[in-house]
Coordinates of C-alpha atoms and ligand atoms in Angstrom, one line a residue:
M281 CA -167.8 -13.8 11.0
G282 CA -165.1 -14.3 9.0
I283 CA -161.7 -12.5 9.5
G284 CA -160.0 -10.0 6.9
T285 CA -160.1 -6.2 5.9
N286 CA -162.9 -5.7 8.1
Q287 CA -161.2 -5.9 11.5
R288 CA -158.0 -4.4 9.9
E289 CA -159.9 -1.1 9.2
I290 CA -161.7 -0.9 12.5
L291 CA -158.4 -1.8 14.0
Q292 CA -156.7 1.6 12.3
H293 CA -159.2 4.0 14.8
F294 CA -157.3 2.7 17.4
K295 CA -154.0 4.1 19.2
L296 CA -152.4 0.9 18.7
E297 CA -148.1 0.4 19.1
G298 CA -146.9 -1.4 16.0
G299 CA -148.7 -2.2 12.8
I300 CA -151.2 -4.9 12.9
A301 CA -149.7 -8.6 11.6
D302 CA -152.6 -11.1 12.1
V303 CA -156.5 -11.1 13.5
T304 CA -157.8 -14.4 14.6
N305 CA -160.4 -15.7 16.7
H306 CA -160.0 -15.9 20.4
G307 CA -161.6 -17.6 23.5
S308 CA -164.7 -19.2 24.3
G309 CA -166.9 -16.5 25.3
H310 CA -171.1 -17.1 24.1
I311 CA -171.7 -13.2 24.0
N312 CA -169.4 -11.3 22.2
H313 CA -167.1 -11.6 19.3
T314 CA -163.5 -11.9 20.1
F315 CA -160.1 -11.7 18.1
L316 CA -156.7 -11.8 19.0
V317 CA -154.8 -9.0 17.5
T318 CA -150.8 -9.7 17.0
T319 CA -148.9 -6.5 15.9
D320 CA -145.1 -6.0 14.6
G321 CA -144.3 -4.4 17.8
E322 CA -144.5 -6.0 21.2
K323 CA -148.0 -5.6 22.4
R324 CA -151.0 -7.6 21.6
Y325 CA -154.6 -6.9 21.7
I326 CA -158.0 -8.0 22.1
L327 CA -160.4 -6.9 19.8
Q328 CA -164.3 -7.3 20.4
R329 CA -167.4 -6.7 18.6
I330 CA -169.7 -6.1 21.1
N331 CA -173.1 -7.6 21.2
T332 CA -175.4 -5.0 21.2
D333 CA -178.6 -6.9 20.5
I334 CA -177.8 -7.8 24.3
F335 CA -175.9 -4.7 25.4
H336 CA -178.3 -1.9 24.4
D337 CA -176.2 1.0 25.7
T338 CA -172.9 0.6 24.8
D339 CA -171.7 4.1 26.6
G340 CA -172.7 3.2 29.5
L341 CA -171.3 -0.4 29.4
M342 CA -167.9 1.2 28.3
E343 CA -168.4 4.1 31.1
N344 CA -168.8 1.2 33.9
I345 CA -165.6 -0.6 32.4
V346 CA -163.4 1.9 32.1
N347 CA -164.5 3.6 35.8
V348 CA -164.1 0.1 37.6
T349 CA -160.9 -0.4 35.9
S350 CA -159.2 3.1 36.6
Y351 CA -160.5 2.6 40.2
L352 CA -159.0 -1.0 40.5
R353 CA -155.7 0.6 39.1
E354 CA -154.8 2.8 41.7
R355 CA -155.8 0.3 44.0
I356 CA -153.2 -2.5 42.3
I357 CA -150.4 0.5 41.9
Q358 CA -150.9 1.2 46.0
A359 CA -150.5 -2.3 46.5
G360 CA -147.3 -2.5 44.3
G361 CA -149.1 -4.6 41.9
N362 CA -148.6 -4.5 37.8
P363 CA -151.7 -2.6 36.5
E364 CA -151.6 -3.7 32.9
R365 CA -151.6 -7.4 34.2
E366 CA -154.0 -7.1 36.9
T367 CA -156.7 -5.7 35.5
M368 CA -158.0 -4.5 31.9
T369 CA -156.7 -1.5 30.0
V370 CA -159.0 -0.4 27.3
I371 CA -157.3 1.0 24.5
P372 CA -159.0 4.5 23.1
T373 CA -159.6 5.4 19.6
K374 CA -157.6 7.9 17.8
D375 CA -160.2 10.6 18.7
G376 CA -160.6 9.4 22.7
K377 CA -163.5 7.5 22.5
Y378 CA -163.5 4.1 24.2
Y379 CA -165.3 2.1 21.3
Y380 CA -165.6 2.3 17.5
T381 CA -169.0 2.3 15.6
D382 CA -168.2 1.2 12.2
M383 CA -170.3 1.5 8.9
D384 CA -172.7 -1.2 9.2
G385 CA -173.2 0.3 13.1
S386 CA -171.6 -2.5 15.1
N387 CA -169.6 -1.4 18.0
W388 CA -166.0 -2.4 18.4
R389 CA -163.5 -2.0 21.5
V390 CA -160.1 -2.9 22.3
Y391 CA -158.2 -4.1 25.1
L392 CA -154.6 -4.9 25.8
L393 CA -153.7 -8.4 25.8
I394 CA -152.5 -10.1 29.0
E395 CA -150.0 -11.8 28.5
H396 CA -148.8 -15.4 29.6
I397 CA -152.1 -16.6 30.8
I398 CA -154.2 -19.5 30.2
S399 CA -158.1 -19.0 30.6
L400 CA -159.9 -22.4 31.6
D401 CA -163.3 -23.9 30.6
Q402 CA -162.8 -26.5 33.4
A403 CA -160.7 -26.6 36.5
Q404 CA -157.7 -28.8 36.5
S405 CA -156.7 -28.6 40.1
T406 CA -158.1 -27.7 43.4
E407 CA -155.4 -25.2 43.9
E408 CA -156.4 -23.2 40.9
F409 CA -160.0 -23.4 41.4
Y410 CA -159.0 -22.1 45.4
A411 CA -157.0 -19.5 43.7
S412 CA -159.9 -18.3 41.5
G413 CA -162.2 -18.0 44.4
L414 CA -160.0 -15.9 46.5
A415 CA -159.4 -13.6 43.7
F416 CA -163.3 -13.1 43.0
G417 CA -163.8 -12.7 46.7
R418 CA -161.1 -10.1 46.6
F419 CA -162.3 -8.6 43.7
Q420 CA -165.6 -7.7 45.5
A421 CA -163.3 -6.8 48.7
Q422 CA -161.8 -4.5 46.3
L423 CA -165.2 -3.1 44.9
A424 CA -166.9 -2.7 48.3
D425 CA -166.7 1.0 48.8
Y426 CA -167.0 1.6 44.8
P427 CA -170.1 4.1 44.6
A428 CA -172.6 1.8 43.3
K429 CA -175.4 4.5 41.9
T430 CA -172.8 5.6 39.6
L431 CA -172.9 2.2 37.6
H432 CA -175.3 1.6 34.7
E433 CA -177.4 -1.8 34.9
T434 CA -176.1 -3.1 31.5
I435 CA -178.7 -6.0 31.6
P436 CA -181.6 -5.3 33.8
D437 CA -182.7 -8.0 36.2
F438 CA -179.7 -10.0 35.2
H439 CA -180.0 -12.6 37.8
N440 CA -183.4 -11.9 38.9
T441 CA -184.0 -15.6 38.9
P442 CA -188.4 -15.3 39.1
K443 CA -188.1 -12.9 36.1
R444 CA -185.7 -15.4 34.2
Y445 CA -188.6 -18.3 35.2
Q446 CA -191.1 -16.1 33.7
A447 CA -189.5 -15.6 30.4
F448 CA -189.3 -19.2 30.0
E449 CA -192.8 -19.6 30.8
Q450 CA -193.6 -17.5 28.0
A451 CA -191.2 -19.1 25.7
V452 CA -192.9 -22.5 26.9
A453 CA -196.3 -20.8 25.7
E454 CA -195.4 -18.8 22.6
D455 CA -193.2 -22.2 21.5
V456 CA -192.0 -20.3 18.1
C457 CA -189.9 -23.2 17.1
H458 CA -192.4 -26.2 18.2
R459 CA -189.5 -27.6 20.4
A460 CA -191.5 -27.5 23.8
E461 CA -193.2 -31.1 23.2
S462 CA -189.4 -32.7 22.8
V463 CA -188.3 -31.0 26.3
A464 CA -191.3 -31.7 28.4
Q465 CA -188.9 -33.7 31.0
E466 CA -186.9 -30.7 31.3
I467 CA -189.7 -27.9 31.7
A468 CA -191.3 -30.5 34.3
F469 CA -187.9 -30.6 36.2
I470 CA -187.8 -27.0 36.3
R471 CA -191.5 -26.2 37.0
A472 CA -191.0 -28.6 40.0
R473 CA -188.6 -26.3 41.9
K474 CA -190.6 -23.3 40.9
E475 CA -191.2 -22.3 44.8
E476 CA -187.3 -21.9 45.4
I477 CA -186.1 -20.0 42.9
S478 CA -187.4 -16.5 44.7
V479 CA -185.8 -17.4 48.2
L480 CA -182.9 -15.4 47.3
T481 CA -184.7 -12.5 45.8
D482 CA -187.2 -12.3 48.7
L483 CA -184.3 -12.3 51.4
L484 CA -182.5 -9.5 49.5
Q485 CA -186.3 -7.7 49.3
K486 CA -186.9 -8.1 52.9
G487 CA -183.3 -6.5 53.9
E488 CA -182.1 -9.8 54.9
L489 CA -179.1 -9.8 52.2
P490 CA -177.0 -6.6 51.2
L491 CA -176.8 -6.0 48.1
R492 CA -173.1 -5.5 46.7
I493 CA -171.4 -5.0 43.7
T494 CA -170.9 -8.1 42.4
H495 CA -169.0 -9.5 38.8
N496 CA -172.2 -11.5 38.1
D497 CA -170.3 -13.6 35.5
T498 CA -167.9 -15.6 37.4
K499 CA -167.2 -18.7 35.1
L500 CA -163.8 -19.7 35.1
N501 CA -162.7 -18.8 31.7
N502 CA -163.4 -15.0 33.0
I503 CA -160.1 -15.4 35.1
L504 CA -157.1 -15.4 34.0
L505 CA -154.0 -17.5 35.5
D506 CA -150.6 -17.0 35.1
A507 CA -149.3 -20.0 32.4
D508 CA -146.7 -21.1 35.0
T509 CA -147.6 -20.7 38.6
H510 CA -151.6 -21.3 37.8
E511 CA -152.2 -18.2 40.3
A512 CA -155.1 -15.6 39.6
V513 CA -153.7 -12.9 37.9
C514 CA -156.8 -11.1 36.3
I515 CA -160.5 -11.1 36.0
V516 CA -161.8 -10.4 32.7
D517 CA -165.4 -10.1 31.4
L518 CA -166.6 -6.9 33.3
D519 CA -169.6 -6.4 31.1
T520 CA -172.3 -7.1 33.7
I521 CA -170.5 -5.7 36.6
M522 CA -173.7 -4.5 38.8
P523 CA -175.1 -4.5 41.9
G524 CA -176.0 -7.9 43.0
L525 CA -175.7 -10.9 45.6
C526 CA -172.7 -12.8 46.7
A527 CA -174.8 -15.7 46.4
Y528 CA -174.7 -15.1 42.2
D529 CA -171.0 -14.8 41.9
F530 CA -170.1 -17.7 43.9
G531 CA -173.0 -20.1 42.5
D532 CA -172.2 -18.9 38.8
A533 CA -168.4 -20.1 39.5
I534 CA -169.6 -23.1 41.1
R535 CA -171.9 -24.3 38.3
F536 CA -169.1 -23.7 35.7
G537 CA -165.9 -24.4 37.7
A538 CA -166.9 -27.2 40.0
N539 CA -168.8 -29.3 37.6
T540 CA -166.9 -32.7 36.7
A541 CA -168.1 -31.7 33.2
T542 CA -167.9 -29.3 30.8
E543 CA -171.0 -26.8 30.1
D544 CA -172.3 -28.8 27.2
E545 CA -171.4 -32.4 27.8
T546 CA -173.7 -34.6 25.8
D547 CA -173.2 -37.8 28.6
L548 CA -174.9 -36.6 31.2
D549 CA -173.1 -39.8 33.5
K550 CA -170.1 -37.2 33.2
V551 CA -172.3 -34.2 35.4
S552 CA -171.7 -34.2 39.0
L553 CA -170.7 -31.5 41.8
S554 CA -167.3 -31.9 42.9
M555 CA -167.1 -31.6 46.3
E556 CA -163.7 -31.1 46.9
L557 CA -163.6 -28.2 43.8
Y558 CA -166.6 -27.0 45.8
Q559 CA -164.9 -26.8 49.2
A560 CA -162.0 -25.3 47.5
Y561 CA -163.4 -22.4 46.1
A562 CA -165.6 -21.8 49.0
K563 CA -162.9 -21.2 50.9
G564 CA -161.0 -19.1 49.0
Y565 CA -163.9 -16.9 48.2
M566 CA -164.7 -16.4 51.8
E567 CA -161.0 -15.5 52.4
G568 CA -160.7 -13.0 49.4
C569 CA -163.9 -11.5 50.8
G570 CA -162.3 -10.9 53.8
G571 CA -164.5 -11.2 56.5
R572 CA -166.9 -8.9 55.3
L573 CA -169.5 -11.5 54.6
T574 CA -172.4 -11.8 56.8
E575 CA -173.9 -14.8 58.6
K576 CA -176.8 -14.8 56.2
E577 CA -174.7 -14.1 53.3
V578 CA -172.3 -17.4 54.1
E579 CA -175.6 -19.1 54.8
T580 CA -177.2 -18.7 51.7
L581 CA -174.0 -19.6 49.3
P582 CA -175.1 -23.1 48.9
L583 CA -178.3 -21.8 47.7
G584 CA -176.7 -19.6 45.3
A585 CA -175.1 -22.3 43.7
K586 CA -178.2 -24.4 43.1
T587 CA -180.4 -21.2 42.3
I588 CA -177.5 -19.9 39.6
T589 CA -177.6 -23.4 38.1
L590 CA -181.0 -23.5 38.0
E591 CA -181.1 -20.1 36.5
Q592 CA -178.6 -20.9 33.7
G593 CA -180.4 -24.3 33.0
I594 CA -183.9 -21.8 32.5
R595 CA -181.5 -19.5 30.4
F596 CA -180.3 -22.1 28.4
L597 CA -183.7 -23.7 27.9
T598 CA -185.7 -20.4 26.9
D599 CA -182.9 -19.7 24.4
Y600 CA -183.3 -23.3 22.8
L601 CA -187.3 -22.8 22.8
Q602 CA -186.5 -19.5 21.1
G603 CA -184.2 -20.6 18.5
D604 CA -180.7 -19.7 19.8
T605 CA -180.8 -16.3 19.3
Y606 CA -178.8 -15.3 22.6
Y607 CA -175.8 -17.6 23.3
H608 CA -173.3 -18.3 20.3
T609 CA -173.9 -22.1 19.3
E610 CA -171.7 -24.4 17.0
R611 CA -174.0 -27.2 16.9
E612 CA -177.5 -27.9 16.5
G613 CA -179.0 -28.7 20.2
Q614 CA -176.0 -27.0 21.9
N615 CA -178.1 -24.7 24.4
L616 CA -180.4 -28.0 24.9
D617 CA -177.2 -29.7 26.0
R618 CA -176.1 -27.1 28.1
C619 CA -179.3 -27.1 30.0
R620 CA -179.3 -30.7 30.6
T621 CA -175.8 -30.2 32.2
Q622 CA -177.2 -27.5 34.7
L623 CA -180.0 -29.6 35.2
A624 CA -178.3 -32.6 36.1
L625 CA -176.2 -30.8 38.2
V626 CA -178.9 -29.5 40.4
A627 CA -180.1 -33.1 40.6
D628 CA -176.8 -33.5 42.1
M629 CA -176.4 -30.9 44.5
E630 CA -179.8 -32.1 45.8
R631 CA -178.0 -35.3 46.7
K632 CA -175.1 -33.3 48.2
W633 CA -177.4 -30.6 49.9
E634 CA -176.2 -31.4 53.2
Q635 CA -172.3 -31.8 52.6
M636 CA -172.8 -28.6 50.7
Q637 CA -173.7 -26.3 53.8
L638 CA -170.7 -24.2 55.1
Ligands
ADP901 P1 -167.6 -12.9 26.4 O1 -168.3 -11.8 26.8 O2 -167.9 -13.5 24.6 O3 -167.4 -14.1 27.4 P2 -165.0 -12.2 27.2 O4 -164.8 -10.7 27.5 O5 -165.1 -13.0 28.1 O6 -166.4 -12.2 26.0 O7 -163.9 -12.8 26.2 C1 -164.0 -13.9 25.9 C2 -162.5 -14.7 26.1 O8 -161.0 -14.0 25.8 C3 -162.3 -14.7 27.8 O9 -162.9 -16.0 28.2 C4 -160.6 -14.9 27.7 O10 -160.3 -16.0 27.8 C5 -160.1 -13.9 26.7 N1 -159.6 -12.3 27.2 C6 -160.9 -11.2 27.2 N2 -160.1 -10.3 27.1 C7 -158.7 -10.6 27.7 C8 -157.4 -9.8 27.9 N3 -157.7 -8.6 27.8 N4 -156.3 -10.5 27.7 C9 -156.6 -11.6 27.7 N5 -157.3 -12.7 27.4 C10 -158.8 -12.1 27.2
GN1_902 C1 -172.5 -16.2 29.1 O1 -170.3 -14.2 27.8 P1 -169.6 -15.6 28.8 O2 -169.7 -16.4 27.9 O3 -168.8 -15.2 29.9 C2 -173.5 -15.0 29.8 C3 -173.6 -15.7 31.4 C4 -173.8 -17.3 31.3 C5 -172.9 -17.9 30.6 C6 -173.0 -19.0 30.5 C7 -173.7 -11.6 29.4 O4 -170.9 -15.9 29.7 O5 -174.3 -14.9 31.9 O6 -173.7 -17.3 32.7 O7 -172.5 -17.3 29.3 N1 -173.3 -13.8 30.0 C8 -174.4 -13.0 29.4 O8 -172.0 -19.8 30.0 O9 -175.4 -13.1 29.5
MG903 MG1 -166.7 -14.1 28.9

C-alpha cells in the first residue's frame, strides 16, 4: 500500500497533538500494516491498519488492548514507572472510539510512539535476550490476577497445535497452488512428529498445566529495548493476549530469538539453537515469573520451545500451500524459507534435547 493522502486523511480523525509532518512504513511485523507518523509537535505516533482478514472482531480486539494497557498502567504508576514508556497508549478518535473505519471498510488505530528504543529481528547479546525473558516473565506475572473471563479470544485456537496440524493436512490435500509435491520433504518431516504435537494440549486438558494469561506472540521484535542500555522498556503487539500456556510464550520467544539465523534465512547451515541464548532467556523468564511457575510448567518449557517451533513451521508451510495469504511476504518462496528455518531449528533442538532440559 502506498503512503499518501489516504493515511493523512485517516489521521485527521484521531486526537493527535501537532500537525502531520510525515508518514512512513515502519517495523517488520507480518500481520498489520504499520506506519510511523511524525508531527510538527513533540509527539510521534504509530498508525496501524488492523488486519481484519485475521482479526474478525475489531471491537473485541481493541477492548482487550485498552483494558489490559489500563490495568498495566495502574501498576506501572504504583511502581513509580513511566506509563507512556512502559506500556502502549491507545490514542482515541475525535469521537472517543479506539479505532476508525475508513470508506473502504479498513479499521485503523493509533498508538503513541515509544521513543528512543530498538526493536530487533535477531538477538545481539545474551544480556539483552535475558532482559527480554525477564520482561516477558514479569508481564505474565503482572497479569496473573487479571480477570481472564473478560478477554475476547481474538483468534480461536491460536496455539492449538493439533488444530494447526489438521489445517496443514487439509491444505496438503487441497493443494490449491500445486505446491505440495515440491515440498514433500517438509511434509514428511512434520508428519513424522505428529504424535508429539498434542502433548501440551493433552496436559492442559488433563489439568496438569494451568491456563495463564499469555501474550502468545513473544518474538523479539515485539519487545522494545532502550536504545542506550538495551534493557526492556515495553512489550507491544498485544493483539493475541489470551489465556494460554507458559510453554507457548517461552517457546515462541526461543524459536525466534535463540535461533542463530533470521526467520527467513535461506542458508540452513546458519540455523541452530544457541544454547547460550536459550539459557539466558530461560533464566530471565523464570525470574520474571517470580516463582509462580509450577514444577510441571518448568519441566514443559523445553517442549514448548520445540512444539511452537514446529507449529510455526506448520503454519508457514500451510500458508505457502495456500498461496501466501496470511503472512506478509516480500518475495516468492519466503514462507517456504521461513518454514525451512523452523524445521531446521526443530532438528537442532532434537540434537540438543538433553542440554535443553531446565
Ligand atoms: P504486527 O502485528 O504486524 O507484528 P506490531 O504491532 O508488532 O505489528 O507492530 C510492528 C512493529 O512496530 C513492532 O515490531 C515494533 O517494532 C513497532 N511498534 C509497534 N508499536 C510501537 C510503539 N507504540 N512504539 C514504538 N514502536 C512500535
Ligand atoms: C506473526 O504479527 P507478528 O509479525 O508479530 C504472527 C505470529 C507468528 C509470527 C511469525 C497474529 O507475528 O503468530 O509467530 O508472525 N501473528 C499472528 O513470525 O498470527
Ligand atoms: Mg509484531
